Coordinates of C-alpha atoms in Angstrom, one line a residue:
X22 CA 123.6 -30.2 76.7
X23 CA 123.9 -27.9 74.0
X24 CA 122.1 -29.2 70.9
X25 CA 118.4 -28.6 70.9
X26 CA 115.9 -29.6 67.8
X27 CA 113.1 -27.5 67.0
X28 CA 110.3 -27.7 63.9
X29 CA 110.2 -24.9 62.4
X30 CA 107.4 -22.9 60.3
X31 CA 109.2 -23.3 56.8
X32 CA 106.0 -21.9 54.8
X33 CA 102.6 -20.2 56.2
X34 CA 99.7 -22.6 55.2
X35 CA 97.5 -22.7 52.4
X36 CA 94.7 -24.2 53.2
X37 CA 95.1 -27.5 55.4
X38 CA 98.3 -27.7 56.7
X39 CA 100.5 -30.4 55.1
X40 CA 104.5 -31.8 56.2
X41 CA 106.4 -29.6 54.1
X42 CA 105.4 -26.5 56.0
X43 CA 107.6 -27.3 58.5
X44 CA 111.0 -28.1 58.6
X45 CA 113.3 -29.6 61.2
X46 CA 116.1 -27.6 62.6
X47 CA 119.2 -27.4 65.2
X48 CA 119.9 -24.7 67.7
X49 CA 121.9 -23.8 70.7
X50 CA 120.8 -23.9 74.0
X51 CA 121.5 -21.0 76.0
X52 CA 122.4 -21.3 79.8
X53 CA 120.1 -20.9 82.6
X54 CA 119.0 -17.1 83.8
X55 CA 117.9 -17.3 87.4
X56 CA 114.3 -17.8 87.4
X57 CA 114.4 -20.2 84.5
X58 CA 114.2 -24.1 84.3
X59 CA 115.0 -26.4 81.5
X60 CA 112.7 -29.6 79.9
X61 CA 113.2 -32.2 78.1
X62 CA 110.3 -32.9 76.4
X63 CA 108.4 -36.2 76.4
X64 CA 104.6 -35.3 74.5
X65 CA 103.8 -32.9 72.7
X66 CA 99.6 -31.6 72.5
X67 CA 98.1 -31.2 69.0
X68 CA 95.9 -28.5 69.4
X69 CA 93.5 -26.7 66.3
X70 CA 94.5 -23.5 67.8
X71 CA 97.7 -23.5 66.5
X72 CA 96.5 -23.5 62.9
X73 CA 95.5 -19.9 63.9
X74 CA 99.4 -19.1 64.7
X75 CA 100.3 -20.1 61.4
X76 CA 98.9 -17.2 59.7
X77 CA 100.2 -13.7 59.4
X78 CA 97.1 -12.8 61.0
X79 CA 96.0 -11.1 64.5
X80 CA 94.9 -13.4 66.9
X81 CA 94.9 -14.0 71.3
X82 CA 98.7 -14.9 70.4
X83 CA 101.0 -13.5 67.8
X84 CA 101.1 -15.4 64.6
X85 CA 104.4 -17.4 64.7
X86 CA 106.8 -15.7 62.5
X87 CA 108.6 -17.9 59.3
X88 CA 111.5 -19.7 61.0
X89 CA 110.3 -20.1 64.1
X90 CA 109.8 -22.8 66.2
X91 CA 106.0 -23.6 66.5
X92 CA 104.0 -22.8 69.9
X93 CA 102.4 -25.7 71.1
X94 CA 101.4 -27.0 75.1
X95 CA 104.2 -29.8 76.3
X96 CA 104.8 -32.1 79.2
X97 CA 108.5 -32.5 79.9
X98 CA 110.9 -33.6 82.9
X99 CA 113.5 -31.4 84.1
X100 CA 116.7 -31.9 83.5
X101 CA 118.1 -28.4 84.8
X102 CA 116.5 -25.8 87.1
X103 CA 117.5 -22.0 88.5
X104 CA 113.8 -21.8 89.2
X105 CA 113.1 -22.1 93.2
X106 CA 110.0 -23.9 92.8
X107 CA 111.1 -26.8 90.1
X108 CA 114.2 -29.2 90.5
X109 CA 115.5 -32.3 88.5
X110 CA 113.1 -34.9 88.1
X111 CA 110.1 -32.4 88.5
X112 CA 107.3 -33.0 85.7
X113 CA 106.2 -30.1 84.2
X114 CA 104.1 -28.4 81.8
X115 CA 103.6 -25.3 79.9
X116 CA 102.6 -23.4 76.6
X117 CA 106.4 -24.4 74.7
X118 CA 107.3 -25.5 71.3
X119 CA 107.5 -28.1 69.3
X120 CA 111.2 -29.0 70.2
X121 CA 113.7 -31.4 72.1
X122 CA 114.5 -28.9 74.8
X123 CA 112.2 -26.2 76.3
X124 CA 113.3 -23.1 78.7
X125 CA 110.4 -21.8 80.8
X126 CA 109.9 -19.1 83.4
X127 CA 107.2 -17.7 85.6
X128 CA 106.4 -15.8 82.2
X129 CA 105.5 -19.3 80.6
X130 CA 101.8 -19.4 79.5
X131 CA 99.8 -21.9 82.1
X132 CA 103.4 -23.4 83.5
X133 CA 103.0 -25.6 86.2
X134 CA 104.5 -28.3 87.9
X135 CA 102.6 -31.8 87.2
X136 CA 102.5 -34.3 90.1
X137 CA 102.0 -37.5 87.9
X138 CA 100.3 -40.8 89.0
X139 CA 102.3 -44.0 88.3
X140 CA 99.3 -45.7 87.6
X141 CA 98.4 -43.0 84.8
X142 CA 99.6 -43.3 81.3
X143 CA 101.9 -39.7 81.4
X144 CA 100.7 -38.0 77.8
X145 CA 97.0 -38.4 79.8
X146 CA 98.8 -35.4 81.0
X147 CA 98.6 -33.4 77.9
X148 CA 95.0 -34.5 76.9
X149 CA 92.2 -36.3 79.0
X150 CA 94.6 -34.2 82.3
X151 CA 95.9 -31.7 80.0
X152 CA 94.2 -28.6 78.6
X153 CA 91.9 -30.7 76.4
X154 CA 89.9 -32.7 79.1
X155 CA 89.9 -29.5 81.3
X156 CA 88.7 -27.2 79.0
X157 CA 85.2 -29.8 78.1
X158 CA 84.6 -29.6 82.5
X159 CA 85.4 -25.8 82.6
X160 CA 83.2 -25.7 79.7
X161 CA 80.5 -27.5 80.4
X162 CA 80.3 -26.4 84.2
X163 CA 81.6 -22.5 84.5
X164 CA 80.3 -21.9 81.0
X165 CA 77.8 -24.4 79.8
X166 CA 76.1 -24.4 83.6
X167 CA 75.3 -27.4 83.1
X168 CA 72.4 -29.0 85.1
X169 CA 71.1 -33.1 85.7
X170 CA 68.8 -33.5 82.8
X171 CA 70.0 -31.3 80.5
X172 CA 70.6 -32.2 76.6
X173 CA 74.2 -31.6 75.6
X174 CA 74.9 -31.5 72.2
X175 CA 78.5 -31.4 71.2
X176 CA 80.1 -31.5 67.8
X177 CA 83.6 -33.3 66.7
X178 CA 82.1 -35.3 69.4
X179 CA 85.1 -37.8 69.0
X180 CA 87.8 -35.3 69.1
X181 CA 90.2 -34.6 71.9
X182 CA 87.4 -32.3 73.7
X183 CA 84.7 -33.4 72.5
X184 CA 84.9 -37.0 73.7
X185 CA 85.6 -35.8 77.4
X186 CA 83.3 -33.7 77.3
X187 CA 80.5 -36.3 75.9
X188 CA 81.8 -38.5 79.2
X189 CA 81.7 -35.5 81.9
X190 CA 77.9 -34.8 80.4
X191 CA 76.9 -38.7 80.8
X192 CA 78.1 -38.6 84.6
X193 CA 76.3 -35.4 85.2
X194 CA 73.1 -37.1 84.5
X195 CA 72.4 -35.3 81.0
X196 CA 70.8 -36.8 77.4
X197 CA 74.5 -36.4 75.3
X198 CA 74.3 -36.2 71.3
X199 CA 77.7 -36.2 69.2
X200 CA 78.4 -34.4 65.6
X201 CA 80.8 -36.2 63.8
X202 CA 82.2 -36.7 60.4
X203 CA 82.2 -40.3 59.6
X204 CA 80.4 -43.9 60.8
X205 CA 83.7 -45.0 62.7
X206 CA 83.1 -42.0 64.7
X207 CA 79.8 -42.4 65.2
X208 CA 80.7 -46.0 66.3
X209 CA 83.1 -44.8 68.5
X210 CA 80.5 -42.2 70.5
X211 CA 78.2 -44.1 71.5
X212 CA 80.2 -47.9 71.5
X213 CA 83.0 -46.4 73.3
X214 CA 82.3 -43.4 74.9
X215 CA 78.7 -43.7 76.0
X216 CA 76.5 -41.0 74.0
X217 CA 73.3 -41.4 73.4
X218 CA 73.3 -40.6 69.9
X219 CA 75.7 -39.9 67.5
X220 CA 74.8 -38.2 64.1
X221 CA 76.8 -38.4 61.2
X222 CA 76.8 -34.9 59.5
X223 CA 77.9 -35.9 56.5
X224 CA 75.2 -38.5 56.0
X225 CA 72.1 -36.1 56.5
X226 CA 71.1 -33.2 53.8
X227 CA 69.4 -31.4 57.1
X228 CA 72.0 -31.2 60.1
X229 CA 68.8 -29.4 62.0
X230 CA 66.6 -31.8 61.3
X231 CA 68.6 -34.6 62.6
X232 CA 69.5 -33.0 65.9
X233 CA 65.5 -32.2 66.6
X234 CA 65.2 -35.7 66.3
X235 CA 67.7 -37.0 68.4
X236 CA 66.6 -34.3 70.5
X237 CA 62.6 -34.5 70.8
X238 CA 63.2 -31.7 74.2
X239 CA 65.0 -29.5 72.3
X240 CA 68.8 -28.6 73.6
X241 CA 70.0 -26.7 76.4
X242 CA 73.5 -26.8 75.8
X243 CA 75.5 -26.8 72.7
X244 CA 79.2 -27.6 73.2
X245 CA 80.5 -26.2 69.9
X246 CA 84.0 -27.1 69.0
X247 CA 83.3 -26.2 64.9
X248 CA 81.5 -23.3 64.1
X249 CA 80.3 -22.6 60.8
X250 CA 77.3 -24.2 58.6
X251 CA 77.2 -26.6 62.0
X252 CA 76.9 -23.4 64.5
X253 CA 74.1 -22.1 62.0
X254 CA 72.0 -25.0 62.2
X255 CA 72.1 -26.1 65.6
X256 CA 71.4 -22.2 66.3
X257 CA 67.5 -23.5 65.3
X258 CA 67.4 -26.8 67.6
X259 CA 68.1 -25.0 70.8
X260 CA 65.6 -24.0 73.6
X261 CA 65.2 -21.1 75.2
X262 CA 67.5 -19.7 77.2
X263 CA 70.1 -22.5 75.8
X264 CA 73.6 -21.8 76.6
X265 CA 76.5 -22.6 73.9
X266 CA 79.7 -23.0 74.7
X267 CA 81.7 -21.4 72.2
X268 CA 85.0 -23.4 72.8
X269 CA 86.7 -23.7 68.9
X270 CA 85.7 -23.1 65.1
X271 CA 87.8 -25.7 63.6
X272 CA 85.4 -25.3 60.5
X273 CA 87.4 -21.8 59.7
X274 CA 91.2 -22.7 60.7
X275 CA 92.1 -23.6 57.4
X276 CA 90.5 -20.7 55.3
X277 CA 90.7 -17.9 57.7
X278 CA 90.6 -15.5 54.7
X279 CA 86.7 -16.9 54.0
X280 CA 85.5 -17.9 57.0
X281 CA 82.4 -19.5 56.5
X282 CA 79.4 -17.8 57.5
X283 CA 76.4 -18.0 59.7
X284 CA 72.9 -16.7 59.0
X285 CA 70.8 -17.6 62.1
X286 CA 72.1 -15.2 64.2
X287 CA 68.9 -13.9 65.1
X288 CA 68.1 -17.0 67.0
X289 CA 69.9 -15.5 69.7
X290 CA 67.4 -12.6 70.2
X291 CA 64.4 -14.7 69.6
X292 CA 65.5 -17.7 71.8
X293 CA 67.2 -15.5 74.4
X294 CA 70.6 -17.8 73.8
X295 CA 73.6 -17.0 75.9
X296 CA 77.2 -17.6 73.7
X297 CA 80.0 -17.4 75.2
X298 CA 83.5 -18.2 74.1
X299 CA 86.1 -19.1 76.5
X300 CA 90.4 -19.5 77.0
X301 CA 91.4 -22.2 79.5
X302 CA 93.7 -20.2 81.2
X303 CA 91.1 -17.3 82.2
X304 CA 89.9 -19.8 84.7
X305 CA 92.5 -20.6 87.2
X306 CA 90.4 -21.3 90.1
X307 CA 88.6 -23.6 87.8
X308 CA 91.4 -26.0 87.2
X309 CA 92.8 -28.1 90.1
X310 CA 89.0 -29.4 90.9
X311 CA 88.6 -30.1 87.3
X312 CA 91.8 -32.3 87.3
X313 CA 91.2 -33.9 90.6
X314 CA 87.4 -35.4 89.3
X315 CA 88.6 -36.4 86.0
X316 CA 91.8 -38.1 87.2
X317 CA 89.1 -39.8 89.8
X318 CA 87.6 -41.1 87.3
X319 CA 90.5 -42.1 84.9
X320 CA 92.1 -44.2 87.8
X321 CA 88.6 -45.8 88.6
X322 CA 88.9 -47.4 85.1
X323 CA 84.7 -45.6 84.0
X324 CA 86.4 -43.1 81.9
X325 CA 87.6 -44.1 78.2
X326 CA 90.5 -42.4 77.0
X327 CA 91.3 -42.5 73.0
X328 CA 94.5 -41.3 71.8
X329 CA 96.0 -41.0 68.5
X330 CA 99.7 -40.9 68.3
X331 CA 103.2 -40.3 66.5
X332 CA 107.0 -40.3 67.6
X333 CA 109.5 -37.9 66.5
X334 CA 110.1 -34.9 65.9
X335 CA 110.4 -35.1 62.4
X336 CA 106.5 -36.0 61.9
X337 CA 105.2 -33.4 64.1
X338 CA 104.2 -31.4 60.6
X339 CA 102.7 -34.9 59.3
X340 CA 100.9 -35.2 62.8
X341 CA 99.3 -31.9 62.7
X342 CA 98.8 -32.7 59.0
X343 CA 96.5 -35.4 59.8
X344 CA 94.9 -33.4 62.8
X345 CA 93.7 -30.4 60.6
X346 CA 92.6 -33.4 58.1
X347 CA 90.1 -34.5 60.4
X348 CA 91.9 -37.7 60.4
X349 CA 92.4 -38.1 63.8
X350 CA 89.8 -39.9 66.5
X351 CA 90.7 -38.9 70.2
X352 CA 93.6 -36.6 71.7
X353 CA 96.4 -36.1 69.2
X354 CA 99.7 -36.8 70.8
X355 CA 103.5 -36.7 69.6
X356 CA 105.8 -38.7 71.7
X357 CA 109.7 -38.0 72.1
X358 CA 111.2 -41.4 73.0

């Protein structure tokens, strides 16, 4: 085993992310330190986040320099281990890179070791199982406190968040409304996942206006994975003492140099809002009951899982491409056969 393929970060970003700001490229693998285990990867986690690594820009990680392999959260098997607690055949996961072969340690952002269902598809593992479908129930629950009868409104309500989120909501007993970007996705909120209402934000001139509608009781929770002109407006819709979940800004990854901005601000004071924005891995404790009720559910066959996927490396840039696009519907996966 010595030849390892990574992607690479050929050229930082302007704007939306497209293929040929990555590159594909070979490297050595080093041999095992004690302490240390070694993946092969089989899927791969598109994540928004990582549009913020791309620029030359401070952020909760350092920006990922040009001509190195880009950071991204993987499910692999291993193939070699010097690590007491891992041996072949182990599943495990971790904040890696986009590459064949991964090398993790103790030091290994969120490593764990993944104890996989046969009955469950394995890149669940990486969304619905992964970081995505925990960080919508630590959301909604440690964050979000969210209560039977509350109204959750959440926007990219289709996305790989989002549409857990919308599902972990309905079973909690609250009135759910989705923000999304087109009428297939509206479709796909309330066909497919269950919400109670799904507004297209690109087919109303009043965002507000739409969600007091859909929300005659005013909302208690705002699951916001967007930020922006859609943070602004729903800052008018929500009661008092609502509680938003500040979980992404997608709205600003591609133009961190102008983010866009929000007026409403004051709503906070006047409506006594809490906002708080939150990092999976801050709540530890929070994870292994979060798992065990979603996988519950998942093996019951009551919770939908959507999924948008590629294979290969070589269209990981096209992947992310398509991600950042808003192209996507569901968790955005990249398979190594």
């Amino acid at each position: 085993m010595t030849r390892n393929m990574q992607v690479i970060l050929q050229r930082r970003p302007q704007g939306i992310p497209v293929a040929d700001d990555f590159a594909v490229a070979e490297t050595a693998l080093a041999p095992l330190q004690p302490g240390e285990l070694r993946i092969r990867n089989r899927f791969f986690s598109m994540e928004p986040a990582i549009r913020g690594w791309l620029d030359d820009k401070p952020n909760y990680l350092p920006p990922i320099e040009i001509g190195a392999a880009i950071r991204a959260p993987s499910l692999g098997v291993v193939v070699e281990s010097r690590h007491p607690g891992f041996a072949p055949g182990d599943y495990a996961r971790g904040l890696n890179y986009w590459e064949t072969y991964s090398t993790l340690s103790d030091s290994t952002i969120l490593l764990e070791k993944v104890e996989v269902a046969p009955d469950v598809p394995l890149s669940y593992y990486v969304g619905a199982l992964g970081g995505s479908g925990l960080t919508a129930y630590v959301g909604l629950h440690d964050i979000g406190r969210m209560q039977h009868g509350d109204t959750v409104v959440i926007s990219a309500a289709v996305g790989a968040v989002g549409g857990v989120a919308g599902q972990v909501a309905k079973r909690r007993g609250c009135r759910v409304v989705g923000l999304v970007g087109s009428a297939e996705k509206a479709r796909t909120a309330t066909e497919q996942l269950g919400f109670d209402v799904a507004i297209n934000y690109r087919d109303t001139s009043d965002l507000a206006a739409a969600v007091r509608t859909a929300c005659p009781n005013g909302v208690d929770i705002y699951f916001d994975n967007v930020g922006g002109a859609t943070l602004d407006a729903m800052l008018t819709t929500m009661n008092v003492h609502g509680r938003i979940v500040a979980c992404g800004m997608i709205a600003g990854y591609n133009q961190q140099d102008t983010p866009p901005p929000v007026y409403n601000m004051w709503e906070m004071v006047s409506r006594q809002l809490e906002m708080k924005g939150f990092l999976l891995f801050a709540y530890p404790d929070a994870i292994p009951p979060a798992r065990a009720q979603l996988e519950s559910w998942i093996r019951e066959g009551s919770f939908k899982v959507l999924e948008y996927k590629r294979e290969g490396l070589e269209n990981a840039g096209l992947l992310f491409s398509e991600l950042m696009s808003g192209k996507t519907i569901g968790k955005t996966v990249l398979e190594l056969a």
